[in-house]
Coordinates of C-alpha atoms and ligand atoms in Angstrom, one line a residue:
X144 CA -24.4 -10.1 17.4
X145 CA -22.9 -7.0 18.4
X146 CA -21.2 -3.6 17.5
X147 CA -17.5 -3.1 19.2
X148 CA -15.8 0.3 19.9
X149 CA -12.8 0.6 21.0
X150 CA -11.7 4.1 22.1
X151 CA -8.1 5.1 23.2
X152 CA -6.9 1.5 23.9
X153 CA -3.9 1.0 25.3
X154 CA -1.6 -2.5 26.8
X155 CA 1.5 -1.5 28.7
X156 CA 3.9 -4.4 30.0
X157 CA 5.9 -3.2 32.3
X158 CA 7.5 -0.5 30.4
X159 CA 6.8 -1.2 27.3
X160 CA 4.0 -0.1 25.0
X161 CA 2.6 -2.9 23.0
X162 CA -0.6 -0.9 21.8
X163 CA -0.7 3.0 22.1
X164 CA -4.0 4.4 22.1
X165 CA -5.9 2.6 19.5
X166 CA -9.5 3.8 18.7
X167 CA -11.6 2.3 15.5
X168 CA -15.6 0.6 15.4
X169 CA -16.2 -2.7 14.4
X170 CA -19.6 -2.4 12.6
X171 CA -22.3 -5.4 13.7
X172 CA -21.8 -8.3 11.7
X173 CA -18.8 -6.9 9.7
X174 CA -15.7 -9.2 9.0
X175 CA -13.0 -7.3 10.6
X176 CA -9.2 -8.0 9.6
X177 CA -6.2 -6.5 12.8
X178 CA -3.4 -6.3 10.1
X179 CA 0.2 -6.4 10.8
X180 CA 3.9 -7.6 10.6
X181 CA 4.8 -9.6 13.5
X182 CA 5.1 -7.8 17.0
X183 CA 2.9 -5.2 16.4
X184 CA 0.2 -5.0 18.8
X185 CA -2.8 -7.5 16.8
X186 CA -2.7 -10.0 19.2
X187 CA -2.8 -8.2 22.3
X188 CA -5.7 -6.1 20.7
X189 CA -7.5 -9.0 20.1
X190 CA -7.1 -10.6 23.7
X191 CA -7.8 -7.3 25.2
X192 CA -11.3 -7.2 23.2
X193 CA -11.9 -10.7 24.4
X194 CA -11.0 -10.0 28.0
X195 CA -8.1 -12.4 27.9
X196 CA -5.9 -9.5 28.7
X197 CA -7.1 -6.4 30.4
X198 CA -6.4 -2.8 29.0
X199 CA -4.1 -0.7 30.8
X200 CA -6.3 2.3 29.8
X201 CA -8.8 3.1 27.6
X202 CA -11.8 1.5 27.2
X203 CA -14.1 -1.2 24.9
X204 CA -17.7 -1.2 24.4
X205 CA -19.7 -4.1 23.6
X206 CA -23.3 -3.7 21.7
X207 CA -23.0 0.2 24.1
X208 CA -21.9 -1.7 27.2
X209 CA -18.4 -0.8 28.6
X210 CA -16.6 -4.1 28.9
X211 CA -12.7 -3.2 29.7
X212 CA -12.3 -4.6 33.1
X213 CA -14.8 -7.6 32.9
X214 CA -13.6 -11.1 32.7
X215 CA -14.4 -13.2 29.3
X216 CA -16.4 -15.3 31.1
X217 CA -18.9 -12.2 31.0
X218 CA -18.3 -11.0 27.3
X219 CA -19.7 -13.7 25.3
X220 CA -17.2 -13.5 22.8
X221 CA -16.0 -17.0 21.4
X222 CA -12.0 -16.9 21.0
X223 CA -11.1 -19.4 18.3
X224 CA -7.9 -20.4 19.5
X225 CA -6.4 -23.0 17.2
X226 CA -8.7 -24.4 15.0
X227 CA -7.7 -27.7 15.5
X228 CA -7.6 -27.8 19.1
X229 CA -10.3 -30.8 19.1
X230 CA -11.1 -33.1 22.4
X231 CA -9.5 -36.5 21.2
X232 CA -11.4 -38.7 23.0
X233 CA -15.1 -37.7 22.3
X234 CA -16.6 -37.7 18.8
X235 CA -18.2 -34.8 16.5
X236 CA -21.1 -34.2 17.8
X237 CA -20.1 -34.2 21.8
X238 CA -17.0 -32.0 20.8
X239 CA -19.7 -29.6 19.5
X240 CA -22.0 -30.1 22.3
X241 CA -19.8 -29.8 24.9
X242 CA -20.3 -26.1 25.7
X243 CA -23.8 -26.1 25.9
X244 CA -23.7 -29.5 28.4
X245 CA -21.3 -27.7 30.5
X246 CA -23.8 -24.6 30.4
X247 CA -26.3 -27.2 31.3
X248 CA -28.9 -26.9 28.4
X249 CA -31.3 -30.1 28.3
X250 CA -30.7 -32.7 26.2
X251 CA -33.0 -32.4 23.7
X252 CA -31.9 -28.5 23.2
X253 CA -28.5 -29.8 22.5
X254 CA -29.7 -31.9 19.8
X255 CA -31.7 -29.8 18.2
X256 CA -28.9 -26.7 18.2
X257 CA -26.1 -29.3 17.6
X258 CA -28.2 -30.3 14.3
X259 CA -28.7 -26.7 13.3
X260 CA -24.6 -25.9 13.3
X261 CA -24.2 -29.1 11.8
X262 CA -26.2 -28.0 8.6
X263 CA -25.0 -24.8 8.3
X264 CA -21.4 -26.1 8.6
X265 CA -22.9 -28.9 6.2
X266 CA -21.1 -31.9 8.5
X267 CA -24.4 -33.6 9.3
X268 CA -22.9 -36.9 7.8
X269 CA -19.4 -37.0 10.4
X270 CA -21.7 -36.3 13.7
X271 CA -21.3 -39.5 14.9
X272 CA -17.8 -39.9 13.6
X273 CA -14.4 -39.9 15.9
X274 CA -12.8 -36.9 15.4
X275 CA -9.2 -39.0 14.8
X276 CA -10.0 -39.9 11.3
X277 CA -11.0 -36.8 9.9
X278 CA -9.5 -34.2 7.4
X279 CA -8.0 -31.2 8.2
X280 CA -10.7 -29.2 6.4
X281 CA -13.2 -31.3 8.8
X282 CA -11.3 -31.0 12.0
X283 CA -11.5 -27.2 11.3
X284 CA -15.3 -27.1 10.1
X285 CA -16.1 -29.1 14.1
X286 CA -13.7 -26.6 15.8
X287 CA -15.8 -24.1 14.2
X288 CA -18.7 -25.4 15.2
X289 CA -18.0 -25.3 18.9
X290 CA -17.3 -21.6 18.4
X291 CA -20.5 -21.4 16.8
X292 CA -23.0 -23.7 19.0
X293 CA -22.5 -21.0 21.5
X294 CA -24.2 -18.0 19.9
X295 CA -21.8 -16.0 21.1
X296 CA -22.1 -12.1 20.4
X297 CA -18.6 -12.1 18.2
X298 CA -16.1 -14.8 17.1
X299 CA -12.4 -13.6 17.7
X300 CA -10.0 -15.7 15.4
X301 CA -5.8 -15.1 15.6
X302 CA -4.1 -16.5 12.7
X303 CA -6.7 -19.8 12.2
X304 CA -5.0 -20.6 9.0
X305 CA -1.5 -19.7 9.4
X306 CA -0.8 -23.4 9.5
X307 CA -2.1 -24.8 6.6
X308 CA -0.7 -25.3 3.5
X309 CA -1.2 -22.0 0.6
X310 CA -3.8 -24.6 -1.2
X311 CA -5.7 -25.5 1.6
X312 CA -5.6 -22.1 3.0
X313 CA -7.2 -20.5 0.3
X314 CA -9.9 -23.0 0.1
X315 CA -10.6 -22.2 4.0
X316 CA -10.3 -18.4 3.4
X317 CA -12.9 -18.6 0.9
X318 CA -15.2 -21.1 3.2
X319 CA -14.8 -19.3 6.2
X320 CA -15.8 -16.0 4.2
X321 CA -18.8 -17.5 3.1
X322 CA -19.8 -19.1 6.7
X323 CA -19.6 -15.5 7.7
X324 CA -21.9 -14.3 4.7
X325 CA -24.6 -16.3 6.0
X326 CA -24.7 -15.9 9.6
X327 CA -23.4 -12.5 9.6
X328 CA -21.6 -13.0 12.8
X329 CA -19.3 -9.6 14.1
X330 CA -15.7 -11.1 13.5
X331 CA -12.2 -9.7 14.4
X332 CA -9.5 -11.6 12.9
X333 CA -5.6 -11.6 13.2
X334 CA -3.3 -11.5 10.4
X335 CA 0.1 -10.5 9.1
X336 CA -1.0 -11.7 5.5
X337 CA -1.8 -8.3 3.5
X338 CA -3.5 -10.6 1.0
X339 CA -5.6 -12.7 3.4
X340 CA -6.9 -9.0 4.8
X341 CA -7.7 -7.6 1.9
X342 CA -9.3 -11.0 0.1
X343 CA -11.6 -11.5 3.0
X344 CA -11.7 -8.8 5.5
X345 CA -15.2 -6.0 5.3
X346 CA -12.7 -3.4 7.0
X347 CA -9.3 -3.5 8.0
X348 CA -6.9 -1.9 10.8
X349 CA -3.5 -1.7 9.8
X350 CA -0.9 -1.6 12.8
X351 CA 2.5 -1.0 13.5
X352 CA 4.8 -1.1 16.5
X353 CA 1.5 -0.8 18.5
X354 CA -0.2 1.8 16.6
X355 CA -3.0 2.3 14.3
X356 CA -1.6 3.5 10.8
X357 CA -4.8 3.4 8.7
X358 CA -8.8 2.1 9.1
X359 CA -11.3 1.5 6.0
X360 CA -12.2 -0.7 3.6
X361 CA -9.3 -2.9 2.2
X362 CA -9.7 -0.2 -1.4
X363 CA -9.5 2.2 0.6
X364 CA -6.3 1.1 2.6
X365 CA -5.2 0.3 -1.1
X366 CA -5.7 3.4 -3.1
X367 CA -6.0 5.9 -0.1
X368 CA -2.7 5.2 2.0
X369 CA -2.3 7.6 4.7
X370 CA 1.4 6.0 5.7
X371 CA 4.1 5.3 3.9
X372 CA 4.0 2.2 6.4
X373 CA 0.7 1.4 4.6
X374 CA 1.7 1.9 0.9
X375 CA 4.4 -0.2 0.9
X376 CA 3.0 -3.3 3.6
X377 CA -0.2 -3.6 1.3
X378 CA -0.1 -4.8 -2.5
X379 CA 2.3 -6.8 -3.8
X380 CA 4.9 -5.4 -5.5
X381 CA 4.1 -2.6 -2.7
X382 CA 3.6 1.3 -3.9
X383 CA 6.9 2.6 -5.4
X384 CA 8.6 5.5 -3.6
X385 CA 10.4 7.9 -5.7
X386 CA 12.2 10.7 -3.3
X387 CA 12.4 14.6 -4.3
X388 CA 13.1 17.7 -3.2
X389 CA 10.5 19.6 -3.9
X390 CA 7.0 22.0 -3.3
X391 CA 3.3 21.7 -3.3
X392 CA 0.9 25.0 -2.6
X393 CA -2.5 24.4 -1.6
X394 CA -4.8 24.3 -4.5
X395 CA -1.9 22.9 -7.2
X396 CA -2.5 20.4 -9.6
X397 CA 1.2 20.1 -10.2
X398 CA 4.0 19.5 -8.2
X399 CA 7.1 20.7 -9.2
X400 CA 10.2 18.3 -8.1
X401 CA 14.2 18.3 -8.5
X402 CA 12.8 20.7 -11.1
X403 CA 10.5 18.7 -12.8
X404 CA 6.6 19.2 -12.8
X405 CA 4.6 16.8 -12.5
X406 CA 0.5 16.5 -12.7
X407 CA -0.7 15.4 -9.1
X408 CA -4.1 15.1 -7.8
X409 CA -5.4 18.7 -6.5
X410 CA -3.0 19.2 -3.4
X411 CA -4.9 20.6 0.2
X412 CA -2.3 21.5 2.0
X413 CA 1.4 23.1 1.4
X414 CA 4.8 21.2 1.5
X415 CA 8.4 21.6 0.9
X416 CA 11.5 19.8 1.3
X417 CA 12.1 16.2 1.3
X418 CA 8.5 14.6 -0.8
X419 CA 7.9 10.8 -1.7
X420 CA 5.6 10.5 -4.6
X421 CA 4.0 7.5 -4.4
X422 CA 2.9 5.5 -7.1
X423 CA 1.3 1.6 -7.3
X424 CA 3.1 -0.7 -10.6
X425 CA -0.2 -0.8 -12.2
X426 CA -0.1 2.8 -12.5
X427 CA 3.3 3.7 -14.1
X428 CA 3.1 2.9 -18.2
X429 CA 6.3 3.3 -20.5
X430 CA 5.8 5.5 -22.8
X431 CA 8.4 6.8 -25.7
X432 CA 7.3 10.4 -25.3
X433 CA 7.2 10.5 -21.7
X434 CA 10.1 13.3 -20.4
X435 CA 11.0 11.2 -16.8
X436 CA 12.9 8.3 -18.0
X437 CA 14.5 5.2 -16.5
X438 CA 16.1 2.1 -17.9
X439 CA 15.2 -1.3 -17.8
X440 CA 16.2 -3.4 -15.4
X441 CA 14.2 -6.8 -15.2
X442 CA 11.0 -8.0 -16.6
X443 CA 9.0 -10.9 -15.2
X444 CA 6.6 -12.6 -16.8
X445 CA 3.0 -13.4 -15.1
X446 CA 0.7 -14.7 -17.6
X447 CA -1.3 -11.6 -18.9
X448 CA 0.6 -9.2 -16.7
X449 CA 4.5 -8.8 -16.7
X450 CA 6.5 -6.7 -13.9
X451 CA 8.9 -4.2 -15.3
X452 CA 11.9 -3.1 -12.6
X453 CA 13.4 0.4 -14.0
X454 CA 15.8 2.0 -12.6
X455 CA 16.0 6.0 -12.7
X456 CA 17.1 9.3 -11.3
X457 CA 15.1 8.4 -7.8
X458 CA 15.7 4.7 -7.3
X459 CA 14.1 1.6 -8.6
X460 CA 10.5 1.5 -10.3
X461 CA 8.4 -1.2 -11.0
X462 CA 5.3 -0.8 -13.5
X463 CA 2.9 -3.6 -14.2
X464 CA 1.8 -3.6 -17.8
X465 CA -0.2 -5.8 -19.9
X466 CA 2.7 -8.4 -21.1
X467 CA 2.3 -7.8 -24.7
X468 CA 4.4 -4.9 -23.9
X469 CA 7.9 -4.5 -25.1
X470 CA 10.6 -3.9 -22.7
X471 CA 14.4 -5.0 -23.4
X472 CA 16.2 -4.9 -20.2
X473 CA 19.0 -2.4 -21.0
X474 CA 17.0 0.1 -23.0
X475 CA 16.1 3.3 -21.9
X476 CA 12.3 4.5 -22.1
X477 CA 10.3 7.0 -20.6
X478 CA 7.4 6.5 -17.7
X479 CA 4.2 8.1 -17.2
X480 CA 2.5 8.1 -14.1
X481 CA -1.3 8.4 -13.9
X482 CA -1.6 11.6 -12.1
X483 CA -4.6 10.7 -10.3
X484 CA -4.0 8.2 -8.6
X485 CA -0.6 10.0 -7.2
X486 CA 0.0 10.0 -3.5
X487 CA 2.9 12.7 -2.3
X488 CA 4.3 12.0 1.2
X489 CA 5.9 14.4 3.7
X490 CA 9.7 12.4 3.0
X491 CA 10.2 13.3 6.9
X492 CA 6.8 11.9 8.7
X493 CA 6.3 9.4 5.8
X494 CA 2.4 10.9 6.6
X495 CA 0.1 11.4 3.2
X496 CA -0.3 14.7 2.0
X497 CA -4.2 16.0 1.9
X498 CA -5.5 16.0 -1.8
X499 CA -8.6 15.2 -3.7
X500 CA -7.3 11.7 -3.8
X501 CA -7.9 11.4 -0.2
X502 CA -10.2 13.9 1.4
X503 CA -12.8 12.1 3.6
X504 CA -10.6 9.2 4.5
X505 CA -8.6 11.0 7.1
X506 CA -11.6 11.0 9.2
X507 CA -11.2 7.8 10.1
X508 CA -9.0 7.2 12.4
Ligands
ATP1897 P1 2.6 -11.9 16.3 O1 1.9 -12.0 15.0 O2 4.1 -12.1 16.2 O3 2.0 -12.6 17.4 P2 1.3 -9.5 17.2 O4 1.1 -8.3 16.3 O5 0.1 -10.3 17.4 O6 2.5 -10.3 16.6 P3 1.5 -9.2 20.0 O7 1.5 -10.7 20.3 O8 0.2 -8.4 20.3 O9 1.9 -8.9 18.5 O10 2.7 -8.5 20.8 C1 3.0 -7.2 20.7 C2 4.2 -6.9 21.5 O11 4.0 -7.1 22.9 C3 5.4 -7.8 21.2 O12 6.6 -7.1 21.2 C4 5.3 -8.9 22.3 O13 6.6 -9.4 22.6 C5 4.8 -8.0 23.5 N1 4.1 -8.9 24.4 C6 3.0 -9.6 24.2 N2 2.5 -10.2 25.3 C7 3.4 -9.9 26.3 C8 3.5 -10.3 27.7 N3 2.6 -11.0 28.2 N4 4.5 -9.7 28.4 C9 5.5 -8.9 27.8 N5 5.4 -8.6 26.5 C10 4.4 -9.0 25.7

């Protein structure tokens, strides 16, 4: 298995950009997640890591080998395609052979690797089955298994479950997480789903409009968002934005906006003008003695959570509170914020401002 780095990447088509300089290290044997909406640059990033697509500049290095310009053929990379994409006419067990027959390994080799996927894949009992009668989840599990037979040095994956059903889908999520777990196999995997990232991915590279916004862990993505891009594509309802004019100094532990002060984490660097301060719903609370007030809008029941839409001074708000809380839409009440888990943004770049929240993460990438 391998380590990939990719360093100042970038796909031109014609005149158009589709991924600017993109530089981030896919760990060996990590599960990595390319995260965006549609359009932004993961699929070509993938294919260009494959060598389905060659780079326009930059370059990608495989276990220290520079690999930009060399075919697939020479990367040993298995693209999963389509999960489904199956031969019709030949059963389970020659679908999964097939690539090491046409690499000509002896028959007996086949076998013996053939039954070795078969276990860990736990499909010993469909070898010898057609693969026209089988279920979805099976058809996927022998796709798989081709990928797999091969050894390859990293599995690259676009969207494999984007057309299954949400039931189904989470049941592959969580199998194809655990297949991962025990063969610890380097992974890059394509997704728009935010929730699909952060349920299954080691590490994740958010994109958008060909760039890289943010790379780290999905908590850090989460409670460390360097974009306003980022805040608001990951969690669900996504990081409220309340806008300000306002001013942070280096060093503050408040910042003062449309004349309000309000705690912050320790600020690192000085700002004025148009600010965002960012807060997620789980982190606003309604409060009767709180001074910043809004009125209810909506509530929305979830079980042992409820979502609360407020509206105030500086747009709409919604908290997430336990749902024994008491909110009547109409009233007025006031919010706290928990001030240390408070991102301000520069209102202008949308960028993160440096704070004690953050430090180390912008390191990164
Ligand atoms: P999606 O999830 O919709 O596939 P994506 O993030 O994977 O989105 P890409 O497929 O990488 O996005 O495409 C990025 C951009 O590059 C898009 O605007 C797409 O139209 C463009 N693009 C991709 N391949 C080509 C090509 N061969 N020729 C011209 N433009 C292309």
């Amino acid at each position: 298995m391998a380590e990939i780095v990719i360093k100042n990447l970038q796909k031109k088509f014609g005149d158009f950009t589709a991924v600017q300089s993109s530089s981030f290290t896919i760990e060996d044997g990590e599960f990595f997640m390319l995260l965006g909406p549609s359009g932004c640059g993961k699929t070509t990033t993938l294919r260009m890591i494959a060598g389905l697509e060659l780079p326009t500049s930059g370059e990608i290095y495989l276990d220290g080998e520079e690999v930009g310009m060399k075919p697939a053929s020479e990367r040993d990379i298995a693209f999963v395609f389509q999960m489904f994409a199956l031969y019709p006419h030949m059963n389970v067990r020659k679908n999964i052979s097939y690539p090491l027959v046409s690499q000509g390994m002896s028959r007996a080799d086949v076998r013996a690797k053939v039954a070795e996927v078969a276990g860990i894949l736990g499909i010993e009992d469909i070898l010898d089955r057609s693969v026209g009668g089988l279920s979805g989840g099976d058809r996927q599990r022998v796709a798989l298994g081709r990928a797999i037979v091969r050894d390859p040095k990293a599995f690259m994956m676009d969207e494999p479950l984007g057309a299954l059903d949400a039931e189904f889908r989470e049941h592959m999520a969580e199998e194809l997480r655990a297949l991962h777990d025990r063969m610890n196999a380097t992974t890059v995997y394509v997704t728009h789903d935010q929730l699909e990232a952060m349920q299954m991915g080691d590490k994740i590279v958010v994109m958008n409009h060909g760039l890289v916004e943010q790379f780290g862990t999905p908590q850090e993505i989460y409670d460390k968002p360097h974009t306003m891009f980022v805040a608001e594509f990951i969690g669900s309802p996504p990081m409220n934005f309340l806008p300000f004019d306002g001013e942070v100094k280096p060093g503050a532990t408040t910042a003062k906006l449309d004349g309000q002060t309000f705690a912050v984490p320790q600020q690192h660097e000085a700002a004025s003008g148009k600010l965002v301060l960012g807060v997620r719903p789980e982190h606003v609370t309604l409060s009767d003695s709180a001074k910043y007030r809004g009125e209810v809008l909506a509530t929305e029941y979830l079980g042992t959570t409820q979502i609360i839409t407020l509206e105030t001074g500086h747009g709409p708000v919604k908290a997430r509170t336990s749902s024994a809380q008491a909110a009547k839409v109409g009233e007025t009440v006031g919010l706290d914020f928990n001030s240390r888990t408070l991102t301000l943004f520069n209102g202008s770049s949308g960028k993160a401002l440096k704070s004690t929240l953050n430090e180390g993460s912008f390191g990164n990438g």
